[in-house]
Amino acid sequence: MNPTSTLATAGRVLRQIRNDPRTIGILIALPCVLVGLVAWMFDGTPVLDQFGPLLVGLFPLIVMFLVTSVATLRERQSGTLERLMTTPVGKADVVVGYALAFGAIAVLQACVLAAFTVWVCGMDVAGELWVVLLVAVLDAVLGTALGLAASAVARTEFQAVQLMPVIIFPQLITCGLLMPRDAMPAALEAVSRVLPLTYGMEALQDLAAGAGFAEVRGAIGVVVLFIVGALVLGATTLRRRTP
Amino acid sequence: MRKTSGTAVRISGLGVVRGSGRRRVEVIRGLDVVVPSGEVVGLLGPSGSGKTTLMRAVVGVQDNVTGLVEVLGRPAGHPSLRRRVGYVTQAPSVYADISVVENLRYFARLLGASEDDVVRSLADVDLTPLADRRVGVLSGGERSRVSLALALLASPELLVLDEPTVGLDPVLRRDLWALFRRLADRGTSLLVSSHVMDEALRCDRLLLMRDGHLLADGTLAELLARTGTADIEAAFLALVEDEHPPVGDDPHDEETGR
């Protein structure tokens, strides 16, 4: 890996996105609209205070997963990935470059979404707000990392889009959002423990209930480990030689 | 007289298999060839003859390769070759959503090339006036020149170009071949594929491919003399017929005719 190549790749990805203002608009506005709908639906109840932080962590993850898997698939199909693999660029430079670029967008997205949820929708977080923001950003980066790993498997756009239900939905079901994890059958609870979304959601639930950084740093650490793991997987599954 | 400055590519016993199980196809089998350095070598053959696969093997991006492929004295795909070999795929592999010069600057940073190299490559393919244009709005021919410019950035010792002149107007085609000639004069080795037989006239040496193997290897004059024909198209036909007599009761005919 070499920092010049990694940063050059991140810069190139950001330049590509900058030239597509509609995508930026959707990336930033869509999560706000979704949270706004939920806030409107449960207006006058404490639901937003309880579940708002979870949504702030969840929507960016899903959006970034989709955007990343489609972007890397385009890179593969346009032949530019094959071209990159004939240059001295390292496989990790490509993957980490993408993660940095989308990570930067994730920071922006999470900040706008958190500000909107707190100031416009009136969410009142019992715990530390900046930790909610941190977890939201990490979840978005996790979405990107999972998207990078997943796109190594996908060969067509159809497959890439299908990977969302495969990778994201089981995590949604077992992460504790639908049912508290300690009320689940033991087998499902065990499954939830090996899936990354569980830890982000756990941290956000604790934060909604009044926790601070000290109480959730373990869960945050696990999310970071999953990010690193997914990036390593994404880099090692890239191939310089293809059939 | 051929310049004998060295060998750019040495291939022996090359075999390439694509697909697996029942769909397994031997795209190239038992191919031996030597590409001398500092020359423009034309790789001619119909579509589906294995030209692209051969080039991919030389660049080192083709999987399931058997046999020996040595490029500039190293095994194909060796990390040290990534700066010394330039490869242009048939479909232009460039980023459509950023400008021409942004494409060049990105690859320049990956290759350790300078801003001077960016300016030179743009000028070499005659795209300087379009530098700030977004690639997505360019014509197909302009895009393929951007793709070529990227391969020129690091002044590679070997350039592998897959059908670089497809769809270009005759003036541009002439200019590009003049560029290839200039590059060869500077010592660059070029392996250029084409299915347009008349481009054979512009090459120092020709490799004729068909059905995954080499029909012939030599200068145009040698091939014409060997086949007793007047042009490369006729020479190609003569070589094919040499291999597979058009009439006769050869039991293999049915199989190979597929």
XYZ file of N, CA, C and O in Angstrom, chain B residues 11 75 103 130 147 174 237:
28
model
N 7.204 -16.071 -25.945
C 6.117 -16.941 -25.521
C 6.410 -18.334 -26.018
O 6.749 -18.529 -27.191
N 8.765 -12.688 -16.016
C 7.500 -13.377 -16.259
C 6.356 -12.361 -16.385
O 6.324 -11.373 -15.633
N -8.519 12.351 -15.645
C -8.169 10.956 -15.880
C -6.654 10.785 -15.944
O -6.075 9.909 -15.303
N -9.068 19.397 -25.838
C -10.232 18.827 -25.142
C -9.923 18.472 -23.686
O -10.723 17.811 -23.022
N -7.880 6.841 -23.659
C -7.410 5.556 -23.154
C -5.954 5.320 -23.559
O -5.131 4.864 -22.752
N -4.337 7.558 -39.661
C -3.005 7.816 -40.196
C -2.125 8.467 -39.129
O -0.978 8.077 -38.915
N -5.838 -16.049 -46.537
C -6.660 -17.130 -47.074
C -5.811 -18.318 -47.485
O -6.142 -19.472 -47.191
